[in-house]
PDB file of C-alpha atoms in Angstrom:
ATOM      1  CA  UNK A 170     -10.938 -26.793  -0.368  1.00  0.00           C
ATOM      2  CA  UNK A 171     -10.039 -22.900  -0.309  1.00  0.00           C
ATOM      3  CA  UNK A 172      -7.856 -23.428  -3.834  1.00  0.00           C
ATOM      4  CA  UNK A 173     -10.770 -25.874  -5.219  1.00  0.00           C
ATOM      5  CA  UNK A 174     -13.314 -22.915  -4.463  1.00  0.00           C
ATOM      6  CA  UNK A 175     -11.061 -20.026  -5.731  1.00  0.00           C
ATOM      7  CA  UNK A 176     -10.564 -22.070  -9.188  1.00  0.00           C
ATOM      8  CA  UNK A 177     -14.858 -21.521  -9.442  1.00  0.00           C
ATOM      9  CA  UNK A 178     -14.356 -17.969 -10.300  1.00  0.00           C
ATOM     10  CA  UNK A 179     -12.152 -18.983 -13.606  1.00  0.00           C
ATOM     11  CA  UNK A 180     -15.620 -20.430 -15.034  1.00  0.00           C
ATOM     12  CA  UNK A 181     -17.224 -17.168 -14.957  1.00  0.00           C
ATOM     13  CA  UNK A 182     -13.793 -16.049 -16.399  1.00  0.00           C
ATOM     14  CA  UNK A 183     -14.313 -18.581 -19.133  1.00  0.00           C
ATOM     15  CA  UNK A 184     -17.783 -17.547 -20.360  1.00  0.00           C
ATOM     16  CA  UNK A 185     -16.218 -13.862 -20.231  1.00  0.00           C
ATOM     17  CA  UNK A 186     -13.649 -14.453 -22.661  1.00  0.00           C
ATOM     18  CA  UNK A 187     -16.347 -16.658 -24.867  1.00  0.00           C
ATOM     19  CA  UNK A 188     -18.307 -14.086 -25.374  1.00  0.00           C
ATOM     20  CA  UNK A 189     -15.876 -11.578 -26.369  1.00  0.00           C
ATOM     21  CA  UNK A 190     -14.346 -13.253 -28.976  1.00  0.00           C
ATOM     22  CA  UNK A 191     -18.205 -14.897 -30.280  1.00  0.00           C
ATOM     23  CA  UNK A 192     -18.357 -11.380 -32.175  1.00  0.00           C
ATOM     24  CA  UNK A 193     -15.705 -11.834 -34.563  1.00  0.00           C
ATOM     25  CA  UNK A 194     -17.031 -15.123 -35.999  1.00  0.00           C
ATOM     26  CA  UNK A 195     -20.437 -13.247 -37.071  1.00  0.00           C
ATOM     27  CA  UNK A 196     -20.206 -10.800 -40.324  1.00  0.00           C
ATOM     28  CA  UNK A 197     -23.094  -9.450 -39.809  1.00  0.00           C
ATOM     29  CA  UNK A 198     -22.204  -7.369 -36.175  1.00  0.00           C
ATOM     30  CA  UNK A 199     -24.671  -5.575 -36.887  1.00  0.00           C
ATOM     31  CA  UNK A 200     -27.890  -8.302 -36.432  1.00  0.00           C
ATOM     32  CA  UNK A 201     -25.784  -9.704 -33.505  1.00  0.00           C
ATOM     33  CA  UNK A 202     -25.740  -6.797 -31.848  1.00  0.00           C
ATOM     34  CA  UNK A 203     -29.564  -5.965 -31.847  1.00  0.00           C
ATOM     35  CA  UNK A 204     -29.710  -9.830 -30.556  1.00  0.00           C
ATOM     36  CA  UNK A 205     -27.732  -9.818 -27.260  1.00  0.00           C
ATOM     37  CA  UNK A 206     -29.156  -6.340 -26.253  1.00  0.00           C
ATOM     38  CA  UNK A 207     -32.487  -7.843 -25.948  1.00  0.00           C
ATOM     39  CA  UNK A 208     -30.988 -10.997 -25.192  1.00  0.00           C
ATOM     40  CA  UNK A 209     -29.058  -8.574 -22.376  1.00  0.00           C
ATOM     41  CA  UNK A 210     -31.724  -6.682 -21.187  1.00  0.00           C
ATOM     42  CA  UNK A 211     -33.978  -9.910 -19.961  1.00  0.00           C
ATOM     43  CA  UNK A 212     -30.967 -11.328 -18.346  1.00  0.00           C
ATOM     44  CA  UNK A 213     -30.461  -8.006 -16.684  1.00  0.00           C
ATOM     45  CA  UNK A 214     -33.616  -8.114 -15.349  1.00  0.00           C
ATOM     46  CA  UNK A 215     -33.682 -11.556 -14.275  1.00  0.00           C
ATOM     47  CA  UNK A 216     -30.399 -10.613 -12.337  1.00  0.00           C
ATOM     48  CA  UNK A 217     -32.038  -7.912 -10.715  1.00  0.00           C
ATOM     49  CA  UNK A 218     -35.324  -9.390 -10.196  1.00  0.00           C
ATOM     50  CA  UNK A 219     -34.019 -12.635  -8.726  1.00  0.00           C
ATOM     51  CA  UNK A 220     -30.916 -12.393  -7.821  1.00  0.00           C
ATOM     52  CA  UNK A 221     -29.551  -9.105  -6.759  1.00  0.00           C
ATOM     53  CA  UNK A 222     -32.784  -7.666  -4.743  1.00  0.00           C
ATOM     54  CA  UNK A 223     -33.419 -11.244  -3.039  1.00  0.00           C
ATOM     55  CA  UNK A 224     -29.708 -10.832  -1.810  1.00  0.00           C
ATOM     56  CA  UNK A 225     -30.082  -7.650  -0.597  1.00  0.00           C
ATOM     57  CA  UNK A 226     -33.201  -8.066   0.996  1.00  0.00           C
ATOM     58  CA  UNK A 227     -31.708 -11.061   2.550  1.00  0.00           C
ATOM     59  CA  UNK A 228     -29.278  -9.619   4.366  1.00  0.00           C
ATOM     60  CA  UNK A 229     -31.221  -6.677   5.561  1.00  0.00           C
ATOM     61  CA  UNK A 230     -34.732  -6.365   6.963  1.00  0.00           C
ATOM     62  CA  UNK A 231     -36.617  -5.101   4.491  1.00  0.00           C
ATOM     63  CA  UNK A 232     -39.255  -4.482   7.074  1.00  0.00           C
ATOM     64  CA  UNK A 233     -37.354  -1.879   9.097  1.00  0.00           C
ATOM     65  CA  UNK A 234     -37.842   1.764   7.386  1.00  0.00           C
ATOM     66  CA  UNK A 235     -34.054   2.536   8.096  1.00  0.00           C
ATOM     67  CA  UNK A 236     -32.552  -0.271   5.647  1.00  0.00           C
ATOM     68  CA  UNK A 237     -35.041   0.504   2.802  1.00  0.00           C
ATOM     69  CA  UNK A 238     -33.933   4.277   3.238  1.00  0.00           C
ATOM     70  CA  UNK A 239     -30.268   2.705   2.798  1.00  0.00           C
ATOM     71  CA  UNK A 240     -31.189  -0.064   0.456  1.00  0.00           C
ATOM     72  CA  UNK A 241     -32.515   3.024  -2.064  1.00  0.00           C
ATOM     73  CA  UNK A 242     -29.598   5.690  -1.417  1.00  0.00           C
ATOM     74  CA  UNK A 243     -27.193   3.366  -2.310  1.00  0.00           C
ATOM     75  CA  UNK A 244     -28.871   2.440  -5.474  1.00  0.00           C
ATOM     76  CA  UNK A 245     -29.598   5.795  -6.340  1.00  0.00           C
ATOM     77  CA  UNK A 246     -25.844   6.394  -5.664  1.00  0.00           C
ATOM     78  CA  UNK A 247     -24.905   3.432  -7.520  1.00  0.00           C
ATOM     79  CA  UNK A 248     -27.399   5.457 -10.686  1.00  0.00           C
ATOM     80  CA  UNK A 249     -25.956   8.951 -10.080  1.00  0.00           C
ATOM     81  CA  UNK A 250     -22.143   6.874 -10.279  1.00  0.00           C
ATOM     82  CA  UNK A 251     -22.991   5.786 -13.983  1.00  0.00           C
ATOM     83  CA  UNK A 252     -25.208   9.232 -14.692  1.00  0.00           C
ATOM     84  CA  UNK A 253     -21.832  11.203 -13.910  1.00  0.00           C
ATOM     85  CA  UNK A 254     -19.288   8.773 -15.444  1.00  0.00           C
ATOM     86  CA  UNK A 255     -21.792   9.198 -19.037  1.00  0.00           C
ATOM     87  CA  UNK A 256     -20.317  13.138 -19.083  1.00  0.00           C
ATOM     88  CA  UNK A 257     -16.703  11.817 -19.684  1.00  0.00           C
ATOM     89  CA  UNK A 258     -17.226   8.932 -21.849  1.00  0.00           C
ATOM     90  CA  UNK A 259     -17.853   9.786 -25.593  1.00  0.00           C
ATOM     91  CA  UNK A 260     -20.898  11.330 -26.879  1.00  0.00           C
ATOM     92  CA  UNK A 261     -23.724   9.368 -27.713  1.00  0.00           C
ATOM     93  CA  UNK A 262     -27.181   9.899 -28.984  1.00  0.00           C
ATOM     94  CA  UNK A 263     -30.774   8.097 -29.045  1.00  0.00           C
ATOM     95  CA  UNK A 264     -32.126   9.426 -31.917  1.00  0.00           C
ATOM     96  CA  UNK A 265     -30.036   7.394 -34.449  1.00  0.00           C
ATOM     97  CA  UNK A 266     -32.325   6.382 -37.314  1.00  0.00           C
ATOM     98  CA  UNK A 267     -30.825   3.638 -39.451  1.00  0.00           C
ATOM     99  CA  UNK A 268     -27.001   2.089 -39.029  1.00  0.00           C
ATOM    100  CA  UNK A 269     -25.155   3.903 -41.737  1.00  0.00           C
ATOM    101  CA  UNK A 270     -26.530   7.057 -41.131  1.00  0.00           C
ATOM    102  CA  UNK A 271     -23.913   8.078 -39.396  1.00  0.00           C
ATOM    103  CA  UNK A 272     -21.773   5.255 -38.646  1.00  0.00           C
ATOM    104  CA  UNK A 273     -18.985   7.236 -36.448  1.00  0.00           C
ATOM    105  CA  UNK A 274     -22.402   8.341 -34.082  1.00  0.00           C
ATOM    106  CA  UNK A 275     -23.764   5.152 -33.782  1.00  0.00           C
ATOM    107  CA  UNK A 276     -20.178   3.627 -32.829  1.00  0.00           C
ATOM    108  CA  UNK A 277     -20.054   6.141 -30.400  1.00  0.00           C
ATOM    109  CA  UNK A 278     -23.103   5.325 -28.717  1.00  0.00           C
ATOM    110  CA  UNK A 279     -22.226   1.523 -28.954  1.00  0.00           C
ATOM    111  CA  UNK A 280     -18.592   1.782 -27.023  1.00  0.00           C
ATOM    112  CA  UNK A 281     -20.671   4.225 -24.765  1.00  0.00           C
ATOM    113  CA  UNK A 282     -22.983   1.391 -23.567  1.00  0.00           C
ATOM    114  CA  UNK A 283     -19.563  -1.200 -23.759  1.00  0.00           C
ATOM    115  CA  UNK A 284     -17.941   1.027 -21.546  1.00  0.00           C
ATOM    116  CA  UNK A 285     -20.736   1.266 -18.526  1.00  0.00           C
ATOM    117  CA  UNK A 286     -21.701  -1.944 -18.515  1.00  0.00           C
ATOM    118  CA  UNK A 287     -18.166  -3.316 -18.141  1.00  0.00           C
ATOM    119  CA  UNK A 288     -17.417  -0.595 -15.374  1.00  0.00           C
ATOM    120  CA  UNK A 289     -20.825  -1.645 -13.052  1.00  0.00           C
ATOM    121  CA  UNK A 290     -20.105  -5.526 -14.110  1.00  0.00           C
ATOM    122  CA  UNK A 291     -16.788  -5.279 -12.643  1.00  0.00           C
ATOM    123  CA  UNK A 292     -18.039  -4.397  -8.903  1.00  0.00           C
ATOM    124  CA  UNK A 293     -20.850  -6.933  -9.096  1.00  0.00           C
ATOM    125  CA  UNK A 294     -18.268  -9.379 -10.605  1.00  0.00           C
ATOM    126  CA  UNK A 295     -16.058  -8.900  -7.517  1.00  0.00           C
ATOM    127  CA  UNK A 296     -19.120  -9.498  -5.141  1.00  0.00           C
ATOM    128  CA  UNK A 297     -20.579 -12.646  -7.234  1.00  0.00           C
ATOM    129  CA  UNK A 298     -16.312 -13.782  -7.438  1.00  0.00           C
ATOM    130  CA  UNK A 299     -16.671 -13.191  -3.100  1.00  0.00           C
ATOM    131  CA  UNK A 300     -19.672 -15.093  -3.066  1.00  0.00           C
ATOM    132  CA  UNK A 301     -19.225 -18.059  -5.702  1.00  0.00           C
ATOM    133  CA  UNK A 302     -16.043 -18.353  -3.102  1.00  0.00           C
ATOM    134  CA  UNK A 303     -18.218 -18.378  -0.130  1.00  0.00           C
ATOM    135  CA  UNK A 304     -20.428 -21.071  -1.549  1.00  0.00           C
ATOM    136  CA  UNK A 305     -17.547 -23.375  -2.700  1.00  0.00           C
ATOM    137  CA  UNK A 306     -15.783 -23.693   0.541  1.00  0.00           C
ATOM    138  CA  UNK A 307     -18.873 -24.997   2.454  1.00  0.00           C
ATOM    139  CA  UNK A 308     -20.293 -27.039  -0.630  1.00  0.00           C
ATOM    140  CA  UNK A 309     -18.167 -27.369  -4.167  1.00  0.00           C
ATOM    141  CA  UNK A 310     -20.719 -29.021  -5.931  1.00  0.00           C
ATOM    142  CA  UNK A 311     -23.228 -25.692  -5.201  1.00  0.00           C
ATOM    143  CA  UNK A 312     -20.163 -23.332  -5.364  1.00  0.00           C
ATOM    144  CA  UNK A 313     -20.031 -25.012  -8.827  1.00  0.00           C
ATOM    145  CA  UNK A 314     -23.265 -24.650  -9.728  1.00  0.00           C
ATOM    146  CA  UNK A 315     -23.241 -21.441  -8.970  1.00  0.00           C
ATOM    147  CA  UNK A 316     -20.498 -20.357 -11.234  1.00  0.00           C
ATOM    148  CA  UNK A 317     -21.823 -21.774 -14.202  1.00  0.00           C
ATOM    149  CA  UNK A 318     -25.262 -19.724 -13.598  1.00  0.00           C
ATOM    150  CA  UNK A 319     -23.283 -16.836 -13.395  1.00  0.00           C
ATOM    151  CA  UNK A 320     -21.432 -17.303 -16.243  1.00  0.00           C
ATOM    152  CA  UNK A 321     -24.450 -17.999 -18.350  1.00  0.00           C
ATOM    153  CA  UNK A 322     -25.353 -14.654 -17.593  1.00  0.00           C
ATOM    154  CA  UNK A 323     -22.007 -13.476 -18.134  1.00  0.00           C
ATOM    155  CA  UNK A 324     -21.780 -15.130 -21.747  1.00  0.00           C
ATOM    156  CA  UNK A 325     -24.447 -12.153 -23.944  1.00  0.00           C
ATOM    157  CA  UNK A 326     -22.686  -9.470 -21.264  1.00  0.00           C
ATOM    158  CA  UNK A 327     -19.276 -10.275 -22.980  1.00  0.00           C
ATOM    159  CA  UNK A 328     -20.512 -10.246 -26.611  1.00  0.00           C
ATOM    160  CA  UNK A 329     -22.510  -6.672 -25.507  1.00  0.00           C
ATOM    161  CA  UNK A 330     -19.332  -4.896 -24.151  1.00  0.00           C
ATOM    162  CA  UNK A 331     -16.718  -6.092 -26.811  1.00  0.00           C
ATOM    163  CA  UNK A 332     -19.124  -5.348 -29.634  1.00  0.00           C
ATOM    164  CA  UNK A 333     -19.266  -1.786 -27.340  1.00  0.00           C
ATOM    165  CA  UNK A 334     -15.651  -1.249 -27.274  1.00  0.00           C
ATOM    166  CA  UNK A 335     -14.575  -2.749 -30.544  1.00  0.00           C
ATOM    167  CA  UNK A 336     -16.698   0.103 -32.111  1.00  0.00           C
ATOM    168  CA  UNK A 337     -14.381   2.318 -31.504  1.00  0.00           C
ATOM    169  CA  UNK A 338     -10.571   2.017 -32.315  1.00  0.00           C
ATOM    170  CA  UNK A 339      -9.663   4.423 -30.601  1.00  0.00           C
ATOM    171  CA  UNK A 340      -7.727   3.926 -26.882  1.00  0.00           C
ATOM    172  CA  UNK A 341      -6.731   0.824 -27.799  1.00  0.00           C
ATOM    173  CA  UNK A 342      -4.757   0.131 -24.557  1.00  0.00           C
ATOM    174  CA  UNK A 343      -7.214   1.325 -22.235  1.00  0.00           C
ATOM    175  CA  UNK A 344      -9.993  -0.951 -24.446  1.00  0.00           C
ATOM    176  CA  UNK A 345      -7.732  -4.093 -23.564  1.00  0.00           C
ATOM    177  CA  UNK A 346      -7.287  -2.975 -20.104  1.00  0.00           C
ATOM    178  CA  UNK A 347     -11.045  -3.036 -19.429  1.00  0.00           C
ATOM    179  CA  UNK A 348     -12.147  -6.018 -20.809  1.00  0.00           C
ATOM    180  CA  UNK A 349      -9.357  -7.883 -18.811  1.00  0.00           C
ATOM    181  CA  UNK A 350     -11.100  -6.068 -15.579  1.00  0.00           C
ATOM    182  CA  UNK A 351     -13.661  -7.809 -16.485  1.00  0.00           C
ATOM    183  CA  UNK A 352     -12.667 -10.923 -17.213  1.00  0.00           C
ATOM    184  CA  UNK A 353     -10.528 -11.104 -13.915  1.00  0.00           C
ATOM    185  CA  UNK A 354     -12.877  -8.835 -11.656  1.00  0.00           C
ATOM    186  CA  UNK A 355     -14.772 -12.235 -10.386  1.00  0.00           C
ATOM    187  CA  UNK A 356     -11.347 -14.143  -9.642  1.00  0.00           C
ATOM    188  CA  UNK A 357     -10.028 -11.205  -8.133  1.00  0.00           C
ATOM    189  CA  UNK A 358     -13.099 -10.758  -5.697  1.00  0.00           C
ATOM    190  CA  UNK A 359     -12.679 -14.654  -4.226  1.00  0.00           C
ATOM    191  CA  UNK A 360      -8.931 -13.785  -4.492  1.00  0.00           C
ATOM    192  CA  UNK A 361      -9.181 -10.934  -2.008  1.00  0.00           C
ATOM    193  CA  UNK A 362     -10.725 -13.312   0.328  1.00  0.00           C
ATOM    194  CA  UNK A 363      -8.315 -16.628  -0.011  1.00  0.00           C
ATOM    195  CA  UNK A 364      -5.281 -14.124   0.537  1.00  0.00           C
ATOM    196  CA  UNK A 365      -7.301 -12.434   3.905  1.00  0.00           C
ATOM    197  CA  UNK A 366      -8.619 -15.871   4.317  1.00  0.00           C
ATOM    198  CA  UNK A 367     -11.906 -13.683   6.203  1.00  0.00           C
ATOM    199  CA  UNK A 368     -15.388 -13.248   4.785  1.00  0.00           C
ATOM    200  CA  UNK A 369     -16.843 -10.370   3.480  1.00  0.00           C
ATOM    201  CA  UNK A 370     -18.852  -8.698   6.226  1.00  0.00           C
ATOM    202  CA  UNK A 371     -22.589  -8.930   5.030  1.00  0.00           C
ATOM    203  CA  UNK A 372     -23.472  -5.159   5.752  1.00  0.00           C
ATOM    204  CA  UNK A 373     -20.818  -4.058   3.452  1.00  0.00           C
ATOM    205  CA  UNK A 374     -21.906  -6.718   0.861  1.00  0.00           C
ATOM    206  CA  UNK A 375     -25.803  -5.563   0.779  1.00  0.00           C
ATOM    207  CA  UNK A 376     -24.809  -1.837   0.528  1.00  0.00           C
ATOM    208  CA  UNK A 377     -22.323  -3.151  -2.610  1.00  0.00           C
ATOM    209  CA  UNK A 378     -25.357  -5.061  -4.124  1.00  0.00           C
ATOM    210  CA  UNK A 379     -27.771  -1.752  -3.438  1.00  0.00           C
ATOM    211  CA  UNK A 380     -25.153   0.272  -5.743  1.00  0.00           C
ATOM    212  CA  UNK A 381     -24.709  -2.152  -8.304  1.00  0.00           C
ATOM    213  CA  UNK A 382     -28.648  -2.909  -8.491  1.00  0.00           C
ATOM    214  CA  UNK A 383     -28.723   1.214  -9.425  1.00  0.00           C
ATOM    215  CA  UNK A 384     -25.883   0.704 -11.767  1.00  0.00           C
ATOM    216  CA  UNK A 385     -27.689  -2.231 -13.288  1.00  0.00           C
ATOM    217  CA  UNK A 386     -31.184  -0.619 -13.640  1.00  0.00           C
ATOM    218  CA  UNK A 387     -29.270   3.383 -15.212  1.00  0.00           C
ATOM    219  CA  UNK A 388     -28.254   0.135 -18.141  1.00  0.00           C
ATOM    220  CA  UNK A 389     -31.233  -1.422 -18.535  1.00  0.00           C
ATOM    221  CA  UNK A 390     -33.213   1.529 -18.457  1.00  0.00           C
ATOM    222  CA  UNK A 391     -30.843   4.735 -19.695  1.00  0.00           C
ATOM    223  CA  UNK A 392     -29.386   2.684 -22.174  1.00  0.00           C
ATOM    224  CA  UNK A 393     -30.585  -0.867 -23.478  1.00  0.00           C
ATOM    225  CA  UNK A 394     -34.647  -0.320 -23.260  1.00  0.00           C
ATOM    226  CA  UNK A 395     -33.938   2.790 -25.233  1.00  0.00           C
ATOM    227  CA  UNK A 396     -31.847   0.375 -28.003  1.00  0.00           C
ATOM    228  CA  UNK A 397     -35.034  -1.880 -27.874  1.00  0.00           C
ATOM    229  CA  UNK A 398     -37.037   0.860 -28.443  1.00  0.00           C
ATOM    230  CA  UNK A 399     -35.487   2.359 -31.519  1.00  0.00           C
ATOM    231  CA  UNK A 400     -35.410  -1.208 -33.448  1.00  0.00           C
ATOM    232  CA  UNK A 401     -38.132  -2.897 -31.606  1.00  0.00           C
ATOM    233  CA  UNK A 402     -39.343  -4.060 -35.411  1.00  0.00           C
ATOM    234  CA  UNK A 403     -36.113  -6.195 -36.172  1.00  0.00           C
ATOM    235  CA  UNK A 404     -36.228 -10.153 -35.544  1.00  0.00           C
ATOM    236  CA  UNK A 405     -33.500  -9.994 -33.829  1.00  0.00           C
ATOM    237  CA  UNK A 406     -34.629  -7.974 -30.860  1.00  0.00           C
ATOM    238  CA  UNK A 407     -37.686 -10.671 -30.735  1.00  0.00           C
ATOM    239  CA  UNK A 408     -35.256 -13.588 -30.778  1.00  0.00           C
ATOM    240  CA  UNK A 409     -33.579 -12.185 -28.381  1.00  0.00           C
ATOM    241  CA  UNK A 410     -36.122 -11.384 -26.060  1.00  0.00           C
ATOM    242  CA  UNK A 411     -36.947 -15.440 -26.642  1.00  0.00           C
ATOM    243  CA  UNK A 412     -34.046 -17.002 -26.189  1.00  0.00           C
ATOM    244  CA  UNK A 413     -33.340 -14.529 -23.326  1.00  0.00           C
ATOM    245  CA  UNK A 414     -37.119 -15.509 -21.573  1.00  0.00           C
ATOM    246  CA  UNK A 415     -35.896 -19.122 -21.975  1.00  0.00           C
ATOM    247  CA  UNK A 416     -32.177 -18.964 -20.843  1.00  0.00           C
ATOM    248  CA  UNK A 417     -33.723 -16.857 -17.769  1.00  0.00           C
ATOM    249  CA  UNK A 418     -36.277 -19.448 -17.090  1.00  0.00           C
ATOM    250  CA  UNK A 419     -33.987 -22.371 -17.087  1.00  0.00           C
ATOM    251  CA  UNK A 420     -31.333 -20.378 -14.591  1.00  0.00           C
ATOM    252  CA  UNK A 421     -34.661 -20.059 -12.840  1.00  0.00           C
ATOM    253  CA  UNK A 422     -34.806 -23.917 -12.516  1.00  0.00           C
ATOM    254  CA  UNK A 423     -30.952 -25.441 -12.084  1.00  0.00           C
TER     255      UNK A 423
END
């Protein structure tokens, strides 16, 4: 059963690699990319909203003062992580008016977003890989379930960091090394476990998910809402906010 549940995690690998290589069978990067940042942000959200704080709140008591003091330090520290890690990547701007402007600023911006996302994604990866592992050795058919949820959330966060790091062609090495992180950062989270064959002790787990919920929230509202913002006029970003409300609600429902 411990093999059957580990092989879960190469689902969420799956959707991963789908939607990193989506973006090279669109011309027109451009319209794709204003689509899975909306697309990105709702599912973001949904992730938060009802998955990520749930969790947390399930394994502490949200009632006791102490564990909400802990439950916010660690997501401001998971925040302040991404706030710091912004002054060494690449600079990147806002205030970009139209896309050929000034292409080599806008690229920068784009890789900048491609490179934070995949860095938080690949500690809550590891978690979700530890708990999709979890889930599968007491009941495959949920464990299974679970994976393919995942990985439809996964799917729009693959197209939105390759389109990030493709921008830039630059570091070429270091671009492939990241996006395997990513792709592997779930199997190598129920990995850790089927070598230790011990779970992951849930204190440890809900201060993980408390930094990754601040990671997740710096993206969603440093970086994506500000994206939305500047092109909120474009189809795409309403299409994407649609098919991102709908996708959401029927994750909501499986």
């Amino acid at each position: 059963m411990g093999f059957k549940a580990l092989l879960l995690t190469i689902l969420v690998s799956i959707f991963f690699l789908v939607g990193i290589f989506l973006p090279r069978l669109f011309k027109n990067k451009q319209k794709l990319i204003l689509f899975t940042t909306s697309l990105t942000f709702v599912l973001m959200l949904f992730l938060l909203f009802f998955d990520l704080i749930p969790e947390v709140i399930e394994i502490f008591n949200p009632f006791h003062v102490k564990f909400i003091f802990l439950i916010s330090i660690f997501a401001l520290f998971g925040f302040i992580i991404l706030k710091i890690l912004d002054s060494f990547i690449p600079e990147h701007h806002h205030d970009h008016h139209d896309f050929n402007d000034d292409k080599q600023e806008h690229n920068a911006h784009l890789y900048h977003i491609g490179f934070i996302t995949a860095l938080s994604l690949i500690l809550h990866n590891i978690i979700e890989g530890i708990s999709i592992y979890a889930t599968g050795l007491t009941d495959l058919k949920a464990g299974f379930l679970m994976a393919i949820i995942v990985g439809c959330h996964n799917l729009p966060l693959g197209v939105e960091i390759a389109i990030g790091l493709e921008a830039k062609k630059e570091n070429k090495m270091m671009r492939k090394g990241v996006l395997l992180s990513v792709v592997l950062s779930s199997f190598l989270g129920a990995f850790i476990l089927f070598i230790l064959k011990k779970d992951l002790n849930p204190f440890f787990e809900g201060l993980l998910l408390s930094m990754t919920i601040g990671m997740l929230l710096y993206i969603s509202v440093g970086e994506l809402l500000m994206e939305i913002k500047e092109n909120r006029k474009e189809k795409e970003i309403k299409l994407g906010f649609l098919f991102g409300i709908i996708l959401a609600l029927l994750l909501l429902f499986l």
